[in-house]
Coordinates of C-alpha atoms in Angstrom, one line a residue:
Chain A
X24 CA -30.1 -28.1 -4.3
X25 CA -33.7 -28.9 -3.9
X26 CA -35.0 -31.2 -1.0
X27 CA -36.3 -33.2 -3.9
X28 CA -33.2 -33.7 -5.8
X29 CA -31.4 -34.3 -2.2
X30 CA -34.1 -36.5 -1.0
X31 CA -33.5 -38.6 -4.3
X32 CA -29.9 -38.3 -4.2
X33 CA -29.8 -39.9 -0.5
X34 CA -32.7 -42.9 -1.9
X35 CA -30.0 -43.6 -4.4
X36 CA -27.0 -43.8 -1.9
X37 CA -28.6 -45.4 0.9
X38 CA -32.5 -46.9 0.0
X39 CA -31.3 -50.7 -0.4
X40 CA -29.3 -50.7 3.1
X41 CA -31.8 -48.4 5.1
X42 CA -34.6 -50.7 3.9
X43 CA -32.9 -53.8 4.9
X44 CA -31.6 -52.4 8.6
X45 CA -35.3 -51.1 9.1
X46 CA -36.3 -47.5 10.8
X47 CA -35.6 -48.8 14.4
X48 CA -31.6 -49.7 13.5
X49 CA -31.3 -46.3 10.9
X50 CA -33.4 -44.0 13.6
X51 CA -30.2 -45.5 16.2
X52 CA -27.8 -44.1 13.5
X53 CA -29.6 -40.5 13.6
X54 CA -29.3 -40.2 17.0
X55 CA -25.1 -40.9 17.2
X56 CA -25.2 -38.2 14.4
X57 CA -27.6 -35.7 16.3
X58 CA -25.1 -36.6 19.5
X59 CA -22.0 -35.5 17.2
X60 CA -24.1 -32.7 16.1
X61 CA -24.3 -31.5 20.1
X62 CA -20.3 -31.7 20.0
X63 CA -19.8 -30.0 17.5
X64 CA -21.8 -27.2 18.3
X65 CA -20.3 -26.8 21.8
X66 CA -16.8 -26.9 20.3
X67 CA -16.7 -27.3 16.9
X68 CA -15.4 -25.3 14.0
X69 CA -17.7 -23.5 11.7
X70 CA -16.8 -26.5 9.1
X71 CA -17.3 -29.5 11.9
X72 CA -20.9 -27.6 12.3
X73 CA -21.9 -28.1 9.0
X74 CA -20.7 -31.5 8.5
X75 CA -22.4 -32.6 11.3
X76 CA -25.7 -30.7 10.2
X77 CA -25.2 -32.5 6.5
X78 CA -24.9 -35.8 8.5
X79 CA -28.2 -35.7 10.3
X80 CA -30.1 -34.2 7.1
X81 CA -28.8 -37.0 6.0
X82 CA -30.3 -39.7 8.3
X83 CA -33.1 -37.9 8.1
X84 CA -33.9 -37.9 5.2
X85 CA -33.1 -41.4 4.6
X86 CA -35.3 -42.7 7.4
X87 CA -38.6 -40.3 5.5
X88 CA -37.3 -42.3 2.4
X89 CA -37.8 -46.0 4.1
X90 CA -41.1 -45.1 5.4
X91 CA -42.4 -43.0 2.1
X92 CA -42.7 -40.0 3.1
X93 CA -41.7 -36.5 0.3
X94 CA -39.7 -33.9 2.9
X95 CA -40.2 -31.4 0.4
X96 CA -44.4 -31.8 0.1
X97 CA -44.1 -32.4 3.9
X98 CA -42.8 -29.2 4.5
X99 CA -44.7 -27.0 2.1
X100 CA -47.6 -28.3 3.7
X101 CA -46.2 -27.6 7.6
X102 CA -44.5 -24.4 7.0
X103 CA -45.5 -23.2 3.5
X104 CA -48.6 -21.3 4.9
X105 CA -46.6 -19.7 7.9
X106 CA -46.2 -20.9 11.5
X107 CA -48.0 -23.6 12.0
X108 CA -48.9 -22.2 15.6
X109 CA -50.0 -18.4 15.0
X110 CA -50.3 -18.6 11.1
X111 CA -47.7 -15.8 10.7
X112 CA -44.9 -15.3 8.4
X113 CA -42.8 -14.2 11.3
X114 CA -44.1 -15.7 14.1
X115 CA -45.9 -14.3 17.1
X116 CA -46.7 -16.9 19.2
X117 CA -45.8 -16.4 23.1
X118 CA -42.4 -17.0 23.8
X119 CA -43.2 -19.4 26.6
X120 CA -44.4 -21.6 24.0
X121 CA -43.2 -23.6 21.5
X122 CA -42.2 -21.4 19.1
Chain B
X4 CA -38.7 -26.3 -2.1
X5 CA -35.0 -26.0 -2.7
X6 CA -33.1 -26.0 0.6
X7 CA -32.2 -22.8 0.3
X8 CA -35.3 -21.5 0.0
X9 CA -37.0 -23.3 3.2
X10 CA -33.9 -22.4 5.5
X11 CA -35.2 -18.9 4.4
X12 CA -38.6 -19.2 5.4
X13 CA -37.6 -20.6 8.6
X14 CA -34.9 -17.9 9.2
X15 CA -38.2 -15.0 8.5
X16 CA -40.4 -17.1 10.6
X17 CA -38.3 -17.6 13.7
X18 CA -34.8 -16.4 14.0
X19 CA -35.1 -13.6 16.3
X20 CA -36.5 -15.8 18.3
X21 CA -34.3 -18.6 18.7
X22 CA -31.5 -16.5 18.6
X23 CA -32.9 -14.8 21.8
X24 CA -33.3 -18.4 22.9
X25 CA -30.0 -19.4 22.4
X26 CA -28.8 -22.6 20.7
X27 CA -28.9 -24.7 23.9
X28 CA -32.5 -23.9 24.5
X29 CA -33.2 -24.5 21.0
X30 CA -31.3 -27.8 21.2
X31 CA -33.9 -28.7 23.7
X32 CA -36.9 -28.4 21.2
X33 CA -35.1 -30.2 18.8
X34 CA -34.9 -33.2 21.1
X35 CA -38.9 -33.0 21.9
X36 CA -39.8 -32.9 18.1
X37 CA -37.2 -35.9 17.3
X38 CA -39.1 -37.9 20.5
X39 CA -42.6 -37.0 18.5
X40 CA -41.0 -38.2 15.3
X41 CA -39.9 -41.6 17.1
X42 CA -43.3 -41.8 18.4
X43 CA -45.2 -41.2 15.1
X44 CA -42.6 -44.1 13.1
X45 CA -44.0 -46.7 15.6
X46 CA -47.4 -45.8 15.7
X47 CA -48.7 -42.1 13.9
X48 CA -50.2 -42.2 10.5
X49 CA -48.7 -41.1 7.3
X50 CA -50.0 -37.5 7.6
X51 CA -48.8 -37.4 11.3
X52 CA -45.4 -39.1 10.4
X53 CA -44.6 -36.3 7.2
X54 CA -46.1 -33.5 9.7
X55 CA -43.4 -34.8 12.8
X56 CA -40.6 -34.8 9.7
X57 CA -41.3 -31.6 9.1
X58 CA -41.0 -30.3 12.5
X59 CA -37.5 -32.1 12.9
X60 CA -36.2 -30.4 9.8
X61 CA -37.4 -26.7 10.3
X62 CA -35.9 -27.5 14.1
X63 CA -32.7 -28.5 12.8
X64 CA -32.7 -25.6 10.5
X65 CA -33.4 -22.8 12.7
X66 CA -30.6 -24.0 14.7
X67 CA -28.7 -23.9 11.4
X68 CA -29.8 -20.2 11.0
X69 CA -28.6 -19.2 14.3
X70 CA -25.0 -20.5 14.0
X71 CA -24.9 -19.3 10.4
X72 CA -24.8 -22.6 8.3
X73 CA -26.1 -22.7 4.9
X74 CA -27.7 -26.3 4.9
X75 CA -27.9 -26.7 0.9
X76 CA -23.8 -25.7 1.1
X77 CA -23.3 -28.4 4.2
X78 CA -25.1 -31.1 2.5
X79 CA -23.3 -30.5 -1.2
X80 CA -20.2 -30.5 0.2
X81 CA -20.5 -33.7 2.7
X82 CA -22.9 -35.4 -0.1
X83 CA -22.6 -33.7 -3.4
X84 CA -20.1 -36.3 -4.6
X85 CA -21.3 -39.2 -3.4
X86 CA -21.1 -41.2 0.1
X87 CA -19.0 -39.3 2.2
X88 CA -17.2 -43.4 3.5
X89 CA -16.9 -44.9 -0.1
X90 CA -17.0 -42.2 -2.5
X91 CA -19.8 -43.7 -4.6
X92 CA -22.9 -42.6 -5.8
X93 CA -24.8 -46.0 -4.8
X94 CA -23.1 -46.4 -1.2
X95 CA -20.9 -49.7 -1.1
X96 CA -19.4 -49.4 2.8
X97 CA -19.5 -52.3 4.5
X98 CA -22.5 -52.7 6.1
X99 CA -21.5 -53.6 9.5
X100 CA -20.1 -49.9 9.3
X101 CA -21.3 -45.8 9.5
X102 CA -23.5 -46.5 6.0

């Protein structure tokens, strides 16, 4: 699946509600999922892990969807060049850094 | 980008890294990049708000790399058939609930 085709298929699921809750209420919901996303991967099963990394793709991506913004030309143009710290394709930067 | 493809690039650019990091401390960056992303949604521009997005996501994917998820196989399978709470394409959960 392309992030476009996801980040459609999520506008269509979710747009009307997310829109009407606002970013501050939906970024809340992100947050429970990146809490459940912790949990799982301190004890979760290979399937809870990827459940709970669908989940918070999901809010995500529905919170770049209220406030306009395309994940897919948003990466490209972060990442599509190499790091966005050393310019690399595998990265150099120091290790103390942010990677 | 498909999904596939970006997990990829990230897995290139940084695995050996983070998984000398480990996923705790990787966790850790995570959380900074999610705080910038809050930060841009009340107050960054466009640009910085896609650029923050984009930081989240190849965050959230490199952790993916390191405990072996496949994000494009986690999200079809959570959201491939619809919302995961009602089962329809165009989510119709109550809205005082998990949207």
């Amino acid at each position: 699946m392309s992030l476009a085709d996801f980040q459609q298929l999520i506008r269509r699921m979710y747009l009307e509600k997310d829109v009407a809750r606002g970013v501050d209420g939906t970024f809340m919901w992100l947050m429970e999922e990146v809490g459940e996303l912790a949990s799982a991967l301190r004890e979760g099963s290979h399937e809870q892990q990827a459940a709970e990394f669908a989940d918070v793709l999901a809010w995500l991506t529905t919170i770049a969807n209220v406030v306009g913004v395309d994940l897919s030309e948003a990466v490209h143009a972060k990442y599509g060049d190499g790091c966005p710290g050393c310019g690399q394709l595998v990265c150099t930067c120091d290790d103390a850094g942010k990677p």
